[in-house]
Short mmCIF file of C-alpha atoms in Angstrom, two decimals:
data_model
loop_
_atom_site.label_atom_id
_atom_site.label_comp_id
_atom_site.label_asym_id
_atom_site.label_seq_id
_atom_site.Cartn_x
_atom_site.Cartn_y
_atom_site.Cartn_z
CA MET A 873 22.20 11.37 -20.86
CA ARG A 874 24.20 9.46 -18.15
CA LYS A 875 24.30 10.71 -14.69
CA ILE A 876 25.70 9.57 -11.86
CA CYS A 877 22.73 8.96 -9.22
CA CYS A 878 24.83 8.30 -5.79
CA ALA A 879 28.21 7.80 -4.17
CA LEU A 880 28.96 4.97 -1.96
CA CYS A 881 32.82 3.81 -0.36
CA THR A 882 33.44 0.57 -1.74
CA GLY A 883 35.89 -2.05 -0.68
CA ALA A 884 37.12 -5.36 -2.46
CA LEU A 885 33.64 -6.44 -4.42
CA LEU A 886 33.55 -8.42 -7.19
CA LEU A 887 31.29 -9.19 -9.86
CA VAL A 888 29.57 -12.32 -9.80
CA PHE A 889 26.18 -11.44 -11.46
CA LEU A 890 26.79 -12.06 -15.17
CA SER A 891 25.20 -13.19 -18.71
CA THR A 892 25.90 -13.14 -22.18
CA THR A 893 25.56 -9.07 -22.61
CA SER A 894 28.33 -7.64 -24.27
CA ALA A 895 30.44 -5.75 -21.46
CA GLY A 896 31.33 -2.21 -21.80
CA ALA A 897 32.42 1.12 -20.32
CA ASP A 898 28.95 2.31 -20.71
CA ALA A 899 27.12 -0.41 -18.90
CA ILE A 900 25.86 1.04 -15.97
CA GLN A 901 27.30 -0.13 -12.80
CA ILE A 902 25.05 -1.28 -9.10
CA GLN A 903 27.14 -1.20 -6.24
CA ILE A 904 25.44 -2.89 -3.01
CA ALA A 905 27.26 -3.50 -0.11
CA PRO A 906 25.29 -6.07 2.21
CA GLU A 907 27.67 -4.62 5.33
CA GLN A 908 25.39 -1.00 5.24
CA ALA A 909 22.26 -2.64 5.40
CA GLY A 910 20.29 -0.29 7.94
CA HIS A 911 16.11 0.40 9.02
CA VAL A 912 14.13 -2.40 8.52
CA ILE A 913 11.42 -2.18 5.57
CA HIS A 914 8.46 -2.40 7.47
CA PRO A 915 6.59 -5.37 6.02
CA ASN A 916 3.01 -3.25 6.66
CA LEU A 917 4.55 -0.69 3.57
CA TYR A 918 3.14 -3.88 1.26
CA GLY A 919 -0.42 -3.59 3.35
CA GLN A 920 -4.02 -2.53 1.43
CA PHE A 921 -6.94 -0.76 1.22
CA ALA A 922 -11.00 -1.78 0.84
CA GLU A 923 -13.36 0.01 1.12
CA HIS A 924 -17.44 -0.01 0.60
CA VAL A 925 -17.13 1.56 -2.70
CA GLY A 926 -18.55 -0.02 -6.27
CA ALA A 927 -17.84 -3.47 -6.50
CA CYS A 928 -14.59 -3.72 -4.18
CA ILE A 929 -16.72 -5.01 -1.04
CA TYR A 930 -19.72 -6.75 -2.51
CA ASP A 931 -18.53 -9.40 -5.86
CA GLY A 932 -14.97 -8.25 -5.43
CA LEU A 933 -14.28 -9.88 -1.73
CA TRP A 934 -17.80 -11.08 -1.02
CA VAL A 935 -20.42 -12.59 -2.58
CA GLY A 936 -22.36 -14.02 0.44
CA PRO A 937 -23.00 -17.98 1.23
CA ASP A 938 -26.06 -18.60 -1.15
CA SER A 939 -24.14 -17.94 -4.03
CA GLY A 940 -22.95 -20.03 -6.80
CA ILE A 941 -19.77 -18.59 -7.02
CA PRO A 942 -16.98 -20.47 -5.09
CA ASN A 943 -17.18 -19.35 -1.37
CA ASP A 944 -16.36 -19.44 2.50
CA ASP A 945 -19.09 -18.94 4.45
CA GLY A 946 -19.76 -16.01 1.46
CA LEU A 947 -16.23 -14.60 1.10
CA ARG A 948 -15.43 -15.71 -2.50
CA LEU A 949 -12.62 -18.30 -3.11
CA ASP A 950 -10.59 -16.98 -5.75
CA THR A 951 -9.62 -13.84 -4.10
CA LEU A 952 -9.19 -15.47 -1.12
CA GLU A 953 -6.54 -17.47 -2.20
CA ALA A 954 -5.48 -15.00 -4.66
CA LEU A 955 -4.18 -12.80 -1.73
CA ARG A 956 -3.38 -15.43 0.88
CA ALA A 957 -0.69 -15.88 -1.51
CA LEU A 958 0.63 -12.84 -1.46
CA GLU A 959 0.75 -12.23 3.07
CA LEU A 960 -0.72 -9.28 2.68
CA PRO A 961 -0.01 -7.24 6.69
CA VAL A 962 -2.60 -4.98 6.91
CA VAL A 963 -5.22 -4.61 5.38
CA ARG A 964 -7.61 -1.10 6.05
CA TRP A 965 -11.40 -1.20 6.08
CA PRO A 966 -14.29 0.44 5.73
CA GLY A 967 -12.58 3.48 4.10
CA GLY A 968 -11.91 5.84 2.68
CA CYS A 969 -14.82 7.95 2.57
CA PHE A 970 -17.54 5.54 3.94
CA ALA A 971 -16.17 5.49 7.03
CA ASP A 972 -17.39 8.39 8.37
CA THR A 973 -20.97 7.97 7.49
CA TYR A 974 -20.50 4.05 9.13
CA HIS A 975 -22.37 3.03 11.53
CA TRP A 976 -20.39 -0.02 13.44
CA ARG A 977 -23.89 -1.43 14.66
CA ASP A 978 -25.55 -1.32 11.46
CA GLY A 979 -22.73 -4.13 10.46
CA VAL A 980 -23.06 -7.05 13.17
CA GLY A 981 -25.99 -9.63 13.79
CA PRO A 982 -28.45 -11.22 11.49
CA ARG A 983 -27.72 -10.65 8.27
CA ALA A 984 -31.15 -10.36 7.69
CA GLU A 985 -32.45 -8.18 10.38
CA ARG A 986 -29.10 -5.42 8.96
CA PRO A 987 -30.64 -2.27 7.97
CA HIS A 988 -29.86 -0.86 4.59
CA ARG A 989 -28.58 2.65 4.62
CA MET A 990 -27.03 4.92 1.60
CA THR A 991 -23.49 5.71 1.69
CA THR A 992 -21.36 8.91 1.28
CA TRP A 993 -20.98 7.85 -2.25
CA GLY A 994 -24.77 7.52 -2.99
CA GLU A 995 -24.95 3.91 -2.96
CA LEU A 996 -26.94 1.18 -1.62
CA GLU A 997 -25.63 -0.50 1.49
CA SER A 998 -26.13 -3.48 2.68
CA ASN A 999 -24.02 -4.41 5.49
CA ALA A 1000 -24.33 -7.57 4.65
CA PHE A 1001 -20.57 -7.23 5.27
CA GLY A 1002 -19.34 -5.96 8.60
CA THR A 1003 -16.68 -6.37 11.49
CA ASP A 1004 -17.13 -9.75 11.59
CA GLU A 1005 -16.98 -10.48 8.51
CA PHE A 1006 -13.84 -8.55 7.79
CA LEU A 1007 -11.97 -9.64 10.91
CA ARG A 1008 -12.72 -13.14 9.21
CA PHE A 1009 -11.35 -12.21 6.16
CA CYS A 1010 -8.27 -10.45 7.50
CA LYS A 1011 -8.09 -14.11 9.35
CA LEU A 1012 -8.28 -16.41 6.18
CA ILE A 1013 -5.50 -14.25 3.98
CA GLY A 1014 -3.30 -13.75 6.92
CA ALA A 1015 -3.27 -9.93 7.76
CA GLN A 1016 -3.68 -7.46 10.56
CA PRO A 1017 -6.79 -5.34 10.32
CA TYR A 1018 -6.68 -1.48 10.25
CA LEU A 1019 -10.03 -0.15 11.81
CA CYS A 1020 -10.76 3.87 10.37
CA VAL A 1021 -13.97 4.86 13.12
CA ASN A 1022 -16.33 7.19 12.55
CA VAL A 1023 -15.65 10.89 13.12
CA GLY A 1024 -17.52 12.59 10.92
CA SER A 1025 -21.28 11.93 11.83
CA GLY A 1026 -20.56 9.70 14.75
CA THR A 1027 -19.82 9.77 18.00
CA PRO A 1028 -16.22 8.94 20.86
CA GLU A 1029 -19.29 6.64 22.30
CA GLU A 1030 -19.86 4.78 19.60
CA ALA A 1031 -15.74 4.49 18.39
CA ARG A 1032 -14.93 3.19 22.12
CA ASP A 1033 -17.88 0.68 21.97
CA TRP A 1034 -16.13 -0.17 18.43
CA VAL A 1035 -13.02 -0.73 20.44
CA GLU A 1036 -14.47 -3.00 23.15
CA TYR A 1037 -16.75 -5.17 20.61
CA CYS A 1038 -13.67 -6.15 18.91
CA ASN A 1039 -10.62 -6.23 21.49
CA GLY A 1040 -12.90 -6.41 25.56
CA THR A 1041 -12.53 -9.40 27.46
CA LEU A 1042 -15.23 -7.96 30.54
CA ASP A 1043 -18.52 -8.83 30.92
CA THR A 1044 -20.17 -5.97 28.94
CA PRO A 1045 -22.68 -5.83 26.62
CA ASN A 1046 -20.65 -4.89 23.90
CA VAL A 1047 -18.35 -8.13 24.38
CA ASN A 1048 -21.67 -9.95 25.22
CA LEU A 1049 -22.94 -8.55 21.92
CA ARG A 1050 -19.25 -10.62 19.82
CA LYS A 1051 -20.44 -13.22 21.93
CA ALA A 1052 -23.83 -13.33 20.98
CA ASN A 1053 -22.32 -12.41 17.50
CA GLY A 1054 -20.69 -16.45 17.53
CA HIS A 1055 -16.53 -14.55 18.53
CA ASP A 1056 -15.84 -15.82 21.92
CA ALA A 1057 -12.57 -14.58 21.71
CA PRO A 1058 -11.59 -10.70 21.10
CA TYR A 1059 -9.94 -9.85 17.74
CA GLY A 1060 -7.06 -8.03 19.24
CA VAL A 1061 -7.27 -5.08 16.29
CA ARG A 1062 -4.27 -3.19 16.79
CA TYR A 1063 -3.96 -0.36 14.45
CA TRP A 1064 -7.21 2.61 14.68
CA GLY A 1065 -7.89 5.04 12.39
CA ILE A 1066 -9.73 8.35 13.82
CA GLY A 1067 -11.52 9.67 11.03
CA ASN A 1068 -10.87 9.52 7.08
CA GLU A 1069 -10.00 12.89 5.34
CA ASN A 1070 -11.15 14.83 8.00
CA TRP A 1071 -10.43 17.88 6.37
CA GLY A 1072 -13.13 17.26 3.20
CA CYS A 1073 -15.44 14.25 2.65
CA GLY A 1074 -14.83 13.35 6.73
CA GLY A 1075 -16.53 16.76 7.35
CA SER A 1076 -14.58 19.64 5.81
CA MET A 1077 -12.72 20.32 9.13
CA ARG A 1078 -10.33 22.86 9.89
CA PRO A 1079 -7.40 21.16 11.16
CA GLU A 1080 -7.67 22.89 14.56
CA PHE A 1081 -11.36 21.81 15.01
CA TYR A 1082 -10.09 18.11 13.72
CA ALA A 1083 -7.59 18.27 16.65
CA ASP A 1084 -9.41 18.67 19.37
CA GLU A 1085 -11.90 16.00 17.94
CA PHE A 1086 -8.97 13.41 17.61
CA ARG A 1087 -8.10 14.53 21.00
CA ARG A 1088 -11.54 13.44 22.67
CA PHE A 1089 -12.00 10.66 19.98
CA ALA A 1090 -8.56 9.39 20.43
CA THR A 1091 -8.63 9.39 24.37
CA PHE A 1092 -11.21 6.73 24.35
CA VAL A 1093 -10.58 4.35 21.52
CA HIS A 1094 -6.84 3.89 23.52
CA GLN A 1095 -8.71 3.13 26.52
CA ALA A 1096 -10.61 0.41 25.38
CA ALA A 1097 -8.01 -0.77 22.97
CA GLY A 1098 -5.51 -1.31 25.59
CA PRO A 1099 -1.79 -0.68 25.58
CA GLU A 1100 -0.26 -2.34 22.22
CA ALA A 1101 -2.90 0.05 20.05
CA GLU A 1102 -1.27 3.01 17.60
CA ILE A 1103 -3.63 5.32 16.61
CA PHE A 1104 -3.48 6.93 13.47
CA ALA A 1105 -4.19 10.75 13.37
CA CYS A 1106 -6.05 12.34 9.75
CA GLY A 1107 -2.88 14.03 8.11
CA SER A 1108 -3.25 15.65 4.01
CA TYR A 1109 -3.01 15.33 0.85
CA ILE A 1110 -0.07 14.87 1.09
CA THR A 1111 1.04 17.79 -1.83
CA ARG A 1112 -1.48 19.68 0.73
CA GLY A 1113 0.77 20.28 3.96
CA ALA A 1114 -0.30 22.95 5.46
CA TRP A 1115 -2.92 20.92 7.14
CA ASP A 1116 -0.45 18.75 8.78
CA GLU A 1117 1.72 21.99 9.75
CA ARG A 1118 -1.83 23.41 11.76
CA PHE A 1119 -3.00 19.79 13.52
CA LEU A 1120 0.41 19.10 14.95
CA ALA A 1121 0.53 22.63 16.15
CA THR A 1122 -2.50 22.27 17.74
CA MET A 1123 -2.00 19.15 19.39
CA GLU A 1124 0.45 20.83 21.22
CA ASP A 1125 1.41 18.83 24.49
CA ALA A 1126 -1.24 15.84 23.48
CA LYS A 1127 1.45 14.93 20.66
CA HIS A 1128 1.83 11.56 23.16
CA LEU A 1129 -1.28 10.67 21.37
CA VAL A 1130 -0.48 10.21 17.83
CA ASP A 1131 1.14 6.90 17.07
CA TYR A 1132 1.17 7.55 13.01
CA LEU A 1133 -0.07 10.67 10.83
CA ALA A 1134 -2.07 9.12 7.97
CA VAL A 1135 -1.47 11.10 4.74
CA HIS A 1136 -3.12 10.08 0.90
CA TYR A 1137 -1.58 10.33 -2.43
CA TYR A 1138 -3.21 9.47 -5.77
CA ALA A 1139 -1.42 10.41 -9.17
CA ASN A 1140 -3.96 11.57 -11.07
CA GLN A 1141 -4.48 11.46 -14.79
CA SER A 1142 -6.83 12.80 -17.63
CA VAL A 1143 -6.90 10.21 -20.20
CA PRO A 1144 -8.03 6.64 -19.65
CA SER A 1145 -5.87 3.87 -17.90
CA ALA A 1146 -5.54 0.76 -20.58
CA ASP A 1147 -5.47 4.21 -23.91
CA PHE A 1148 -3.37 6.76 -23.05
CA PRO A 1149 -0.12 8.85 -24.74
CA ASP A 1150 3.44 7.85 -23.76
CA GLU A 1151 3.45 11.36 -22.28
CA THR A 1152 1.10 10.13 -19.26
CA TYR A 1153 3.43 7.07 -18.67
CA HIS A 1154 7.28 9.72 -18.70
CA LYS A 1155 4.38 12.03 -16.19
CA LEU A 1156 3.34 8.93 -13.78
CA LEU A 1157 6.92 7.77 -13.21
CA ALA A 1158 9.04 10.93 -13.47
CA GLY A 1159 6.62 13.73 -12.49
CA ASN A 1160 4.32 11.20 -9.69
CA VAL A 1161 6.66 9.13 -8.74
CA GLY A 1162 9.00 12.54 -7.90
CA GLU A 1163 6.08 14.52 -6.42
CA LEU A 1164 5.57 11.87 -4.14
CA GLU A 1165 9.39 11.03 -3.28
CA ALA A 1166 9.88 15.26 -2.25
CA CYS A 1167 6.28 15.43 -0.20
CA LEU A 1168 7.62 12.26 1.89
CA GLU A 1169 10.51 14.09 2.46
CA ARG A 1170 8.87 17.54 3.43
CA THR A 1171 6.58 14.99 6.14
CA VAL A 1172 9.46 13.49 7.35
CA ASN A 1173 11.21 16.85 8.39
CA LEU A 1174 8.01 18.03 9.48
CA LEU A 1175 7.66 15.53 12.35
CA LYS A 1176 11.23 15.59 12.75
CA THR A 1177 10.38 19.18 14.34
CA HIS A 1178 7.53 18.23 16.28
CA ARG A 1179 9.53 15.00 18.67
CA GLN A 1180 7.80 15.32 21.75
CA GLY A 1181 10.15 13.80 24.05
CA LYS A 1182 11.46 10.46 23.04
CA HIS A 1183 7.50 10.08 20.80
CA GLU A 1184 7.99 9.65 17.63
CA ILE A 1185 5.01 10.26 15.37
CA LYS A 1186 5.51 7.71 12.30
CA ILE A 1187 3.71 8.27 8.81
CA ALA A 1188 1.19 6.06 7.05
CA LEU A 1189 0.70 6.09 3.45
CA ASP A 1190 -2.81 4.93 3.97
CA GLU A 1191 -4.02 6.01 0.35
CA TRP A 1192 -2.32 5.89 -2.57
CA GLY A 1193 -2.05 4.77 -5.98
CA ALA A 1194 -2.86 5.60 -10.06
CA TRP A 1195 -5.82 7.10 -10.39
CA PHE A 1196 -7.48 7.51 -14.41
CA SER A 1197 -10.37 9.32 -16.37
CA ASP A 1198 -12.29 6.51 -16.46
CA ALA A 1199 -12.56 5.63 -13.16
CA THR A 1200 -15.62 7.59 -12.32
CA LEU A 1201 -18.21 7.15 -9.36
CA GLU A 1202 -20.68 6.10 -12.10
CA LYS A 1203 -18.52 3.13 -12.93
CA GLY A 1204 -17.54 2.45 -9.34
CA PHE A 1205 -14.60 4.08 -9.84
CA ARG A 1206 -13.28 0.90 -11.86
CA GLN A 1207 -10.24 1.34 -13.99
CA GLN A 1208 -7.95 -1.77 -16.21
CA ASN A 1209 -4.50 -2.35 -14.51
CA THR A 1210 -1.71 -2.26 -17.38
CA MET A 1211 1.91 -2.77 -17.04
CA GLN A 1212 3.05 0.84 -16.61
CA ASP A 1213 0.71 0.76 -13.18
CA ALA A 1214 2.93 -2.39 -12.25
CA LEU A 1215 6.08 0.08 -12.91
CA PHE A 1216 4.74 3.09 -11.28
CA ALA A 1217 3.87 0.46 -7.77
CA ALA A 1218 7.47 -0.67 -8.36
CA ALA A 1219 8.89 2.51 -8.66
CA CYS A 1220 7.06 3.66 -5.55
CA PHE A 1221 7.76 0.82 -3.04
CA HIS A 1222 11.57 1.76 -4.38
CA VAL A 1223 11.03 5.24 -2.59
CA PHE A 1224 9.17 3.96 0.21
CA HIS A 1225 12.24 1.71 0.78
CA ARG A 1226 13.99 5.10 1.39
CA PHE A 1227 12.57 6.36 4.13
CA GLY A 1228 11.40 3.03 5.70
CA GLU A 1229 12.92 4.50 8.94
CA GLN A 1230 9.37 7.14 8.78
CA LEU A 1231 7.64 5.60 6.50
CA LEU A 1232 6.04 2.34 8.39
CA MET A 1233 3.16 1.85 6.64
CA SER A 1234 1.02 2.15 3.09
CA ASN A 1235 -2.01 1.12 1.81
CA MET A 1236 -2.50 1.03 -2.04
CA ALA A 1237 -6.44 1.88 -3.11
CA GLN A 1238 -7.69 -0.43 -3.83
CA THR A 1239 -8.09 -4.86 -2.96
CA ALA A 1240 -10.68 -5.39 -5.39
CA ASN A 1241 -12.04 -3.98 -8.55
CA VAL A 1242 -11.10 -0.20 -7.42
CA LEU A 1243 -8.34 1.99 -8.73
CA GLN A 1244 -5.22 -0.02 -8.59
CA ALA A 1245 -6.83 -3.58 -7.71
CA LEU A 1246 -4.72 -6.07 -7.26
CA VAL A 1247 -7.80 -8.24 -8.72
CA LEU A 1248 -10.18 -8.15 -10.80
CA THR A 1249 -14.00 -9.44 -11.48
CA GLU A 1250 -16.69 -9.55 -12.78
CA GLY A 1251 -19.36 -11.70 -11.68
CA ALA A 1252 -17.58 -15.61 -11.51
CA GLN A 1253 -15.00 -14.08 -13.70
CA PHE A 1254 -11.85 -13.65 -12.04
CA HIS A 1255 -8.19 -12.22 -12.63
CA VAL A 1256 -5.28 -10.86 -10.73
CA THR A 1257 -3.06 -7.72 -12.36
CA PRO A 1258 0.02 -6.32 -13.23
CA THR A 1259 0.65 -4.59 -9.72
CA TYR A 1260 -0.67 -8.11 -7.88
CA HIS A 1261 2.39 -9.27 -9.38
CA VAL A 1262 4.79 -6.70 -8.02
CA TYR A 1263 3.86 -6.87 -4.49
CA GLU A 1264 4.49 -10.52 -5.24
CA MET A 1265 8.26 -10.33 -6.91
CA PHE A 1266 8.45 -7.71 -4.07
CA LYS A 1267 8.11 -10.45 -1.18
CA PRO A 1268 11.55 -10.82 0.01
CA HIS A 1269 12.15 -6.97 0.84
CA ARG A 1270 9.76 -7.17 3.44
CA GLY A 1271 11.01 -7.35 6.71
CA GLY A 1272 14.65 -7.31 5.48
CA GLN A 1273 17.32 -4.19 6.01
CA TYR A 1274 17.87 -2.09 3.48
CA ILE A 1275 20.87 -1.48 1.63
CA PRO A 1276 21.70 1.47 -0.17
CA VAL A 1277 22.44 1.58 -4.03
CA ALA A 1278 25.20 2.54 -5.30
CA LEU A 1279 24.40 3.99 -9.20
CA GLU A 1280 26.37 5.33 -11.75
CA GLY A 1281 25.32 5.98 -15.47
CA THR A 1282 21.61 5.75 -15.60
CA THR A 1283 19.79 7.39 -18.12
CA GLU A 1284 17.25 10.11 -17.33
CA ILE A 1285 13.53 9.89 -18.20
CA GLN A 1286 11.23 13.37 -18.35
CA ALA A 1287 8.20 14.27 -17.71
CA PRO A 1288 6.25 16.65 -19.58
CA ALA A 1289 6.58 19.38 -17.27
CA GLY A 1290 10.36 19.07 -17.09
CA VAL A 1291 10.62 17.59 -13.93
CA SER A 1292 13.52 14.55 -14.88
CA ARG A 1293 14.28 10.83 -13.04
CA PRO A 1294 16.90 8.37 -13.49
CA GLY A 1295 15.15 5.70 -15.99
CA GLN A 1296 16.99 2.89 -14.03
CA SER A 1297 15.69 2.07 -10.13
CA VAL A 1298 17.37 -0.30 -7.68
CA SER A 1299 16.64 -1.34 -4.39
CA ALA A 1300 18.06 -4.34 -2.43
CA SER A 1301 17.45 -5.54 0.53
CA LEU A 1302 19.36 -8.22 3.57
CA SER A 1303 17.28 -10.89 5.07
CA ALA A 1304 16.45 -10.61 9.10
CA GLY A 1305 18.79 -13.56 9.25
CA GLY A 1306 21.51 -12.39 7.01
CA GLY A 1307 21.25 -15.49 4.88
CA ALA A 1308 19.74 -13.86 1.88
CA LEU A 1309 20.05 -10.74 -0.34
CA PHE A 1310 17.26 -9.80 -2.36
CA VAL A 1311 18.20 -6.53 -5.34
CA SER A 1312 14.91 -5.54 -7.22
CA MET A 1313 15.54 -3.29 -10.73
CA LEU A 1314 13.70 -1.40 -12.95
CA ASN A 1315 14.11 0.20 -16.24
CA LEU A 1316 11.93 2.66 -16.92
CA GLU A 1317 13.08 3.14 -20.50
CA ILE A 1318 9.90 3.02 -22.76
CA ALA A 1319 12.06 1.66 -26.02
CA GLN A 1320 15.84 1.53 -24.52
CA ALA A 1321 17.73 -1.63 -22.79
CA ALA A 1322 19.75 -1.23 -20.31
CA THR A 1323 22.93 -2.67 -20.05
CA VAL A 1324 24.07 -3.16 -16.50
CA ALA A 1325 26.66 -4.25 -14.42
CA LEU A 1326 25.61 -5.58 -10.83
CA ASN A 1327 28.20 -6.02 -8.52
CA VAL A 1328 28.32 -7.65 -5.18
CA PRO A 1329 30.48 -9.30 -2.76
CA GLY A 1330 31.79 -12.73 -4.14
CA ALA A 1331 30.25 -14.64 -1.02
CA TRP A 1332 27.12 -13.91 -2.95
CA LYS A 1333 25.35 -16.24 -5.37
CA PRO A 1334 22.28 -16.28 -7.79
CA VAL A 1335 19.56 -18.37 -6.77
CA ARG A 1336 16.48 -17.28 -8.39
CA MET A 1337 15.88 -14.44 -10.91
CA ARG A 1338 12.45 -13.48 -12.27
CA ARG A 1339 11.50 -10.11 -14.39
CA LEU A 1340 8.21 -9.02 -15.25
CA ALA A 1341 7.97 -7.38 -18.86
CA THR A 1342 5.66 -7.66 -21.55
CA GLY A 1343 7.41 -4.05 -24.35
CA ASP A 1344 4.03 -2.93 -23.80
CA LEU A 1345 2.95 -0.25 -21.58
CA ARG A 1346 -0.80 -1.00 -22.41
CA SER A 1347 -0.61 -4.47 -21.67
CA HIS A 1348 -2.73 -5.96 -19.32
CA ASN A 1349 -4.33 -9.73 -17.63
CA THR A 1350 -8.52 -10.47 -18.96
CA TYR A 1351 -10.75 -12.61 -18.12
CA ALA A 1352 -9.89 -14.84 -21.33
CA ALA A 1353 -5.89 -13.83 -20.79
CA PRO A 1354 -5.49 -14.36 -17.13
CA ASP A 1355 -2.15 -14.48 -17.03
CA ARG A 1356 -0.63 -12.26 -20.30
CA VAL A 1357 1.68 -10.22 -17.54
CA THR A 1358 2.92 -12.50 -15.81
CA PRO A 1359 6.32 -12.82 -14.48
CA GLU A 1360 8.95 -15.41 -15.71
CA GLU A 1361 11.83 -17.71 -14.49
CA LEU A 1362 15.27 -16.36 -15.51
CA PRO A 1363 17.70 -18.85 -16.25
CA LEU A 1364 20.68 -17.90 -13.49
CA PRO A 1365 23.95 -16.41 -14.69
CA ASP A 1366 27.22 -18.72 -14.33
CA ALA A 1367 30.38 -17.42 -13.49
CA ALA A 1368 31.65 -17.35 -17.23
CA ALA A 1369 29.03 -15.07 -18.49
CA LEU A 1370 30.31 -12.04 -19.16
CA ALA A 1371 30.70 -8.72 -16.56
CA SER A 1372 27.43 -7.54 -17.71
CA PHE A 1373 23.80 -8.12 -18.68
CA SER A 1374 20.33 -6.15 -20.31
CA LEU A 1375 17.79 -4.78 -18.43
CA PRO A 1376 14.73 -4.90 -21.12
CA PRO A 1377 12.75 -1.93 -21.64
CA GLN A 1378 9.64 -1.36 -19.13
CA SER A 1379 11.08 -3.81 -17.01
CA ILE A 1380 11.12 -5.30 -13.42
CA THR A 1381 14.17 -7.88 -12.50
CA THR A 1382 14.22 -9.53 -9.47
CA VAL A 1383 17.74 -11.23 -8.34
CA LEU A 1384 17.91 -13.56 -5.02
CA PHE A 1385 21.27 -14.06 -3.86
CA GLU A 1386 22.28 -16.67 -0.96
CA LYS A 1387 25.61 -17.64 0.63
#
């Protein structure tokens, strides 16, 4: 079944992206008008989240300086190199549910003297990887740190002291402690979260109680962090928006303390991550993506009604991703990462781009070995995942201006519950300097190729074309075959080619244009 997704007024457009597929009336028309470029796609939409649970930190990021695994003073080199190549803009730490039982002083100073603690997850935490190690990790991969303070079992004083340890410059005990630990210069941490999931694992609080706690914590964090700091309030699991409404109503005239409302969303599946029926794919790509989109729309509208003067609260989706049945606590929330995950991530990023005026950050869970991870490790073994490649392929979108795209003639995919969604998705952006145009195209059909025509003004010429596709939703990389799922470079079309081309089923295709 074909349909028109949206309408776009077009001027004189010339078809410049051509290939050898025969043209015809059934080609899906993609109309892109760079002159309509609007809001900026914030780079922080491509953030990450690393929590002390399972093997995310220990083995995934940290092996210790005495490990036989190649490392940079304890940080494993293969992970560092892979993440550095992604140029991740921001990483959230230390949690997650871990955050509201974490006391930062346990993780600074000589490692041999740091106490061991039991975590929220019932695991033993050595505290070998603490504040200084995390901030060094961020520096080495080029990311901004986003720290989540302990509200559930902590105090405003503890939170303020942590901020002062990280950012302080005066002659105080906390600043002198940082210097004694070998870090004379302040870290200048900008992003501070006030608790995590305080409606659940962070204290089972009512939104009204949390709002009062937030006022106290945010006031003192702001005082210590400086005027450039941005403060994140704990929002809802985004499908349960009543928490957000009650929290914002209770904040009344203190909404100026809230820079971001941090919400979470997981696409929970009742099947294993690499052994699933096709119905799961349809549920994920039609049902879950559509649900997330609707929830973001609702949250945007809610924040508009609670706008206070010129102060506008933004959205951070600081935990999200696919969660399969094999990712249990007993297994450290580890799951496989397949081509299905890559398509889900890409489809979500297309949604995020559209909401980019209000949604300024997202942090997929999690960076290594947990849930929808970018890298998987086991001892000295290492490989990147299909989701990793989406982050890499979509890098040109970051910081670009969002361009509305008109799609005409798309197919439909349908979730088991009857929810439908276009079978093709396209996102386009114009680079900050205006010299590059980037287009990402998804064919979400399982078995049906899509014939498309990409229409852009004639001054733009394709300079790079890439594709991630295997023909198998369940395909994934392994330690023995780390490149089974990897992007391929495609030949550039020439002006003599036909006016349509084919997107394989289950595929992600990107094209970079320059004038």
